[in-house]
Short mmCIF file of C-alpha atoms in Angstrom, two decimals:
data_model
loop_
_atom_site.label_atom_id
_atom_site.label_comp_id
_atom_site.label_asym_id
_atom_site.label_seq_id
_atom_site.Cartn_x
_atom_site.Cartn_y
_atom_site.Cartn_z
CA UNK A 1 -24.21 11.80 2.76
CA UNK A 2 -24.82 9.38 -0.47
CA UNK A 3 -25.31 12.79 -2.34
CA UNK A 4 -21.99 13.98 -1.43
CA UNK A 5 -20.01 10.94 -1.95
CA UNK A 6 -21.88 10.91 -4.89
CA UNK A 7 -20.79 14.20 -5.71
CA UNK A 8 -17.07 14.33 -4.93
CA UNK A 9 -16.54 10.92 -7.04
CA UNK A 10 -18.09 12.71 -9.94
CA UNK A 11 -15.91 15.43 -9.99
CA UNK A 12 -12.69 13.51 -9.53
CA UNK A 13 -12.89 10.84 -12.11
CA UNK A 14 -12.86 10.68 -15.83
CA UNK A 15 -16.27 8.76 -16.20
CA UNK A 16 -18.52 10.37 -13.90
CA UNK A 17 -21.45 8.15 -15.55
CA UNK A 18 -19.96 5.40 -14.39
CA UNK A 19 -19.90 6.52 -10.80
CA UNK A 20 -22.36 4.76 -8.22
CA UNK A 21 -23.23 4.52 -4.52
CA UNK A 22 -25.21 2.28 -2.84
CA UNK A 23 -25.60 3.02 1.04
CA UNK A 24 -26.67 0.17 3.28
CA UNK A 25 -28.08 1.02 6.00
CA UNK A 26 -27.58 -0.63 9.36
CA UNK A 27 -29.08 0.43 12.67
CA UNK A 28 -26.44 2.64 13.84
CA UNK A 29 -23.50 2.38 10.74
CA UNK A 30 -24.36 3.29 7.06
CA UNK A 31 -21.41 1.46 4.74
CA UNK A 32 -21.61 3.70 1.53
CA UNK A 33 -20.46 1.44 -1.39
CA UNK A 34 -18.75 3.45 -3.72
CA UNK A 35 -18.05 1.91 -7.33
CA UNK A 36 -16.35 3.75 -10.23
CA UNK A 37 -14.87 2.60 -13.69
CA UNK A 38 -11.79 0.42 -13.19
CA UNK A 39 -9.33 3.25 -14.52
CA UNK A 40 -10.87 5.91 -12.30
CA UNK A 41 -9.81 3.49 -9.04
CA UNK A 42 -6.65 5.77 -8.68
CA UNK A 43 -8.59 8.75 -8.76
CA UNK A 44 -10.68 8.52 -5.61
CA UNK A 45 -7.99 6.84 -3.89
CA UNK A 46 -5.60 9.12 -4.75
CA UNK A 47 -1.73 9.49 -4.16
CA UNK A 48 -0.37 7.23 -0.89
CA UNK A 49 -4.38 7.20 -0.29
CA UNK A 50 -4.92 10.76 0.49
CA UNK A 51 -8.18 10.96 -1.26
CA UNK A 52 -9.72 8.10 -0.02
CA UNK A 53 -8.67 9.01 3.74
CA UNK A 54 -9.84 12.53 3.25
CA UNK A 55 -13.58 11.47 2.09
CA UNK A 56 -12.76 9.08 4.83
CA UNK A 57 -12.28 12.05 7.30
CA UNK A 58 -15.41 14.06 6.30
CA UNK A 59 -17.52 10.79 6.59
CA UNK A 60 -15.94 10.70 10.37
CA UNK A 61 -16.79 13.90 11.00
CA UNK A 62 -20.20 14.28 9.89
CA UNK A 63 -21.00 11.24 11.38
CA UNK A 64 -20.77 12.74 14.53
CA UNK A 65 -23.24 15.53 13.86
CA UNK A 66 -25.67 12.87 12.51
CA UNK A 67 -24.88 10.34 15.44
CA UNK A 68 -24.75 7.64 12.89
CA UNK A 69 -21.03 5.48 12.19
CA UNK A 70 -20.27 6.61 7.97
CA UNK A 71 -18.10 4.14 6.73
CA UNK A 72 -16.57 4.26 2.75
CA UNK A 73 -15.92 0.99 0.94
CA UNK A 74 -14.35 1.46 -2.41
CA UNK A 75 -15.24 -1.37 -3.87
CA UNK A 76 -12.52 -2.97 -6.77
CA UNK B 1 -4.75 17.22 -16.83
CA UNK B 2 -7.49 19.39 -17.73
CA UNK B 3 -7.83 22.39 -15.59
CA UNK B 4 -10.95 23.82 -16.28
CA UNK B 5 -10.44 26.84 -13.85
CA UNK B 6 -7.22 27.78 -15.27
CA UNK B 7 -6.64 30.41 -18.05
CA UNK B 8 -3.70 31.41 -19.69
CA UNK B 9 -1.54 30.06 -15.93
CA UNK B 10 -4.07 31.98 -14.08
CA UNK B 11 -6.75 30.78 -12.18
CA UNK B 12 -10.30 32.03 -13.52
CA UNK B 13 -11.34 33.88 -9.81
CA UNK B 14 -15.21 34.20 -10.75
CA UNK B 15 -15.67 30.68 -11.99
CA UNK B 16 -13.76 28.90 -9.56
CA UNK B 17 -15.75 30.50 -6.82
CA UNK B 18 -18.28 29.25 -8.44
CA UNK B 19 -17.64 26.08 -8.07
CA UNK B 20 -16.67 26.22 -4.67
CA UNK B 21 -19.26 27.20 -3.50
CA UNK B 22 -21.55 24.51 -4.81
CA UNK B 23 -18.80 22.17 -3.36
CA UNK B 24 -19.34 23.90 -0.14
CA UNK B 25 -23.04 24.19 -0.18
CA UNK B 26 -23.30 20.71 -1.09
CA UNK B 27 -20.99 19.69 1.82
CA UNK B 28 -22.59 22.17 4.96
CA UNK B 29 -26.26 20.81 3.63
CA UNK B 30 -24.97 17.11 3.56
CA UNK B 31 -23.05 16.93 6.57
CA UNK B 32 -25.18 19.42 9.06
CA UNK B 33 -22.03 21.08 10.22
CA UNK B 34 -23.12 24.27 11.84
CA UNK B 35 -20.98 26.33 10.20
CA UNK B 36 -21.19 29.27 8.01
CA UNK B 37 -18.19 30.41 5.05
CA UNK B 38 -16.47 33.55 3.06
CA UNK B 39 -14.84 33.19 0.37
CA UNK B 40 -11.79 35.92 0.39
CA UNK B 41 -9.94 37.14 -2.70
CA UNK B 42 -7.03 38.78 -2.14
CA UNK B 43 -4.23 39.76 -4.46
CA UNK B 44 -1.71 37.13 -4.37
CA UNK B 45 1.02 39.53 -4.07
CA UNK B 46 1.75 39.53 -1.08
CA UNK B 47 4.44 41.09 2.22
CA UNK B 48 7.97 39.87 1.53
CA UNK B 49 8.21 37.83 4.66
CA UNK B 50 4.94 36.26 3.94
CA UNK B 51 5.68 31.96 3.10
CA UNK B 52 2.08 31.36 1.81
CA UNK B 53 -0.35 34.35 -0.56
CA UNK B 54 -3.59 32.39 -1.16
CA UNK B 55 -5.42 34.60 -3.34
CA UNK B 56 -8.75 32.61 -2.70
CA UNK B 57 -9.44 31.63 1.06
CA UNK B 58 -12.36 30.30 2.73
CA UNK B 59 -13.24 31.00 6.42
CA UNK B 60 -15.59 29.07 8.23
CA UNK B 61 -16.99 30.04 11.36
CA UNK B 62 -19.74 28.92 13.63
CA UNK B 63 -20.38 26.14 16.61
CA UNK B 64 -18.61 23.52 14.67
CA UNK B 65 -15.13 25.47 14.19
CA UNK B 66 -13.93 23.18 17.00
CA UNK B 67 -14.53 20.39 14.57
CA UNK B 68 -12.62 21.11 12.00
CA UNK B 69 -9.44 22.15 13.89
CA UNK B 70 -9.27 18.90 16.14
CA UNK B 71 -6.10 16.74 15.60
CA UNK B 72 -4.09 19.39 14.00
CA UNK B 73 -7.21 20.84 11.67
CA UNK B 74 -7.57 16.96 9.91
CA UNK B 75 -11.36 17.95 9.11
CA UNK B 76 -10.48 21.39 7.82
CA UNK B 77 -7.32 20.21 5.75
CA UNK B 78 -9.00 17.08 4.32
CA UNK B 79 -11.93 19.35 3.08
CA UNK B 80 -9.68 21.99 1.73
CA UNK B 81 -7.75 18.57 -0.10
CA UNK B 82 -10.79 17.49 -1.42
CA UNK B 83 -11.77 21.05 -2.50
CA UNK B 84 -8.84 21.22 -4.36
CA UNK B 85 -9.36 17.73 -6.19
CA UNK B 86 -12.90 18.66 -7.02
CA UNK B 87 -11.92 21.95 -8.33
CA UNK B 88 -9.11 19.73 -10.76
CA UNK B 89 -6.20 22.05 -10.14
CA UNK B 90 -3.10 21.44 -10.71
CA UNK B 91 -0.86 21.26 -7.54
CA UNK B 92 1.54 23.75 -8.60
CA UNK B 93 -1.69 25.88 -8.17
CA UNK B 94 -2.67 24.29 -4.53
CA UNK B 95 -1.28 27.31 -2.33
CA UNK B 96 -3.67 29.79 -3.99
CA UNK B 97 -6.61 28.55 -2.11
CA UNK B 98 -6.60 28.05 1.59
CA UNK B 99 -9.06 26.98 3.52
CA UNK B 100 -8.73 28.25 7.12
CA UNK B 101 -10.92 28.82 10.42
CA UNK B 102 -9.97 30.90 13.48
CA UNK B 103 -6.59 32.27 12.36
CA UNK B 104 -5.17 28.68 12.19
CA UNK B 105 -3.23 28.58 9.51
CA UNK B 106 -1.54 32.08 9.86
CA UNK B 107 -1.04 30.84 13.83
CA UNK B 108 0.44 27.14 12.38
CA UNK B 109 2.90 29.37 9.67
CA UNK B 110 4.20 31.34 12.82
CA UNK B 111 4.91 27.95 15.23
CA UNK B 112 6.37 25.88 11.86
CA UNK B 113 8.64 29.16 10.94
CA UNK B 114 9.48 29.49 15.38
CA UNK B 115 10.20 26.13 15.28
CA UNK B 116 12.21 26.13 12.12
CA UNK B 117 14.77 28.70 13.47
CA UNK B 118 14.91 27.03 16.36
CA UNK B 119 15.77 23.97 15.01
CA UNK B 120 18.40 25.49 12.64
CA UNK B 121 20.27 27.18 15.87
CA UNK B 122 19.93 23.84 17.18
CA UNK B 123 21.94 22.08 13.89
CA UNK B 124 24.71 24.81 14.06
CA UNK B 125 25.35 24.22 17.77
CA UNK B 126 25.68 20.26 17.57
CA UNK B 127 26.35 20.12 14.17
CA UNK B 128 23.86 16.69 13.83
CA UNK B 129 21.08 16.69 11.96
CA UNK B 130 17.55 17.43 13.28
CA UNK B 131 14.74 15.64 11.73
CA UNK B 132 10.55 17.19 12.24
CA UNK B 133 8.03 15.45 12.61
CA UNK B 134 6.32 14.02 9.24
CA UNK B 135 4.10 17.26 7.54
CA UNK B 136 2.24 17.94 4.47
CA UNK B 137 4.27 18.90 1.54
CA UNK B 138 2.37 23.01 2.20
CA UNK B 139 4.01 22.64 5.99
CA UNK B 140 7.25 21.31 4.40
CA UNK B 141 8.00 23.96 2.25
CA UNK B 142 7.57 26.39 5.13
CA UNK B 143 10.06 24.80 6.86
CA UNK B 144 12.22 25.16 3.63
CA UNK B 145 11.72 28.10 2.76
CA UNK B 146 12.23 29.84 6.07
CA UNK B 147 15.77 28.19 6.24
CA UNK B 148 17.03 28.64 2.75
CA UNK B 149 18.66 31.72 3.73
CA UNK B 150 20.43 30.83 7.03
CA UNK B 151 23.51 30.40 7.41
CA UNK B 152 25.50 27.29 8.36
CA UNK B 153 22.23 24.73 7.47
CA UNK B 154 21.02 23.10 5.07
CA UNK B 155 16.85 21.07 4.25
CA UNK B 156 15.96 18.22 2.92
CA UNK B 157 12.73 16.15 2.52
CA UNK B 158 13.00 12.15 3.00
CA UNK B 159 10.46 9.48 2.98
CA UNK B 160 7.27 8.67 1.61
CA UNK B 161 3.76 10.40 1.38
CA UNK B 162 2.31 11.30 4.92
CA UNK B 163 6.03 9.87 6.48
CA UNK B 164 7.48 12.61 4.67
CA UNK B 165 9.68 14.89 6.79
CA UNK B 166 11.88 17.67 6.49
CA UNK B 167 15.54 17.17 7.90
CA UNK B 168 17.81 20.18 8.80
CA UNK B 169 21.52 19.36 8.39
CA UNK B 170 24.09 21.13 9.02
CA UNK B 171 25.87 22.31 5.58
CA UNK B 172 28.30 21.10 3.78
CA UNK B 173 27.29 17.43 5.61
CA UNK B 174 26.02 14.53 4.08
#
């Protein structure tokens, strides 16, 4: 699921280069780390947080089907 | 904003698919979701009484369908959100691609326009406003639409982002 985060923040922001995730890995919750340039924040957040809960969603979801607890942290 | 599957106010069909699809290969091979997808193109001109003509829509089916339709299709409408994002379009552009999955969406436009009439019968009887439950702006302008032409009401949307509801007064009141 690091690939997709991955993914989706490279399509949304402005500096895709700058994009990174680190996923640390705990016995049964991954934390995926996601950092992106500062001016790209509002980008994967999104209006009233819509983006952010949304990537949130799918990480809930496919959590499920991997038996694992996905958790995003955007980090500031 | 730069919309790079947008030519000349019309959205480039063959690339944009594209592009979806990678989104959506990338997401069923991430996420193990057993669940396959068509992509639809339709003309976007659609029957009169129609409120919504995607010209692009995506079907999934498969054992997961259940998934993305629990709580009032969260899974399914926060992937076709984030579709939309990815793809950079515009959100005067957002109703021409729909994401859908066991005729939910054309089952939630009949219930939102049911419950819009019966809400407006409701205003003209006790003349006092009725206010729905929050929606997303796409369910809101359902609403809107459906009662623009009938008589004796009037719509409005107040608050702020997923608060946001559509209240049906009754016209000519404040």
């Amino acid at each position: 699921m690091k690939e997709l985060v991955e993914a989706i923040a490279k399509a949304l922001v402005d500096n895709p280069d700058q994009v990174v995730v680190r996923a640390v890995e705990g016995e049964q919750v991954t934390v995926l780390e996601l950092r992106v340039h500062p001016s790209d924040l509002g980008k994967v957040i999104g209006r009233q947080g819509r983006t952010a809960k949304s990537i949130r969603t799918i990480l809930g979801a496919a959590g499920m089907k991997l038996k694992k607890r996905l958790t995003l942290e955007i980090l500031e | 904003m730069l919309q790079p599957f947008v030519q000349d106010g019309k959205i480039d069909r063959v690339a944009l698919t594209a592009e979806l699809r990678r989104f959506l290969d990338l997401l069923l091979g991430s996420a193990r979701f057993e669940l396959a997808y068509e992509i639809c193109l339709r003309d976007s001109v659609a029957a009169e009484d129609a409120v919504e003509s995607p010209e692009i829509e995506v079907v999934f089916r498969g054992r997961d369908q259940d998934v993305l339709l629990e709580r009032n299709a969260e899974l399914l409408q926060a992937l076709e959100y984030i579709a939309l994002r990815w793809l950079r379009l515009d959100p005067h552009f957002y109703d021409h691609v729909r994401f859908d999955s066991g005729g939910y969406r054309a089952l939630r436009i009949e219930e939102l326009k049911l419950s819009a009439r019966v809400a407006a019968e409701r205003v003209r009887e006790t003349r006092q406003p009725f206010r729905f439950n929050p929606m997303s702006s796409r369910e809101r302008r359902i609403i809107h639409l459906v009662l623009k032409e009938q008589p004796g009401v009037r719509t409005a949307s107040e608050g702020v982002g997923e608060q946001r509801q559509v209240i049906v007064y009754p016209a000519g009141k404040n």
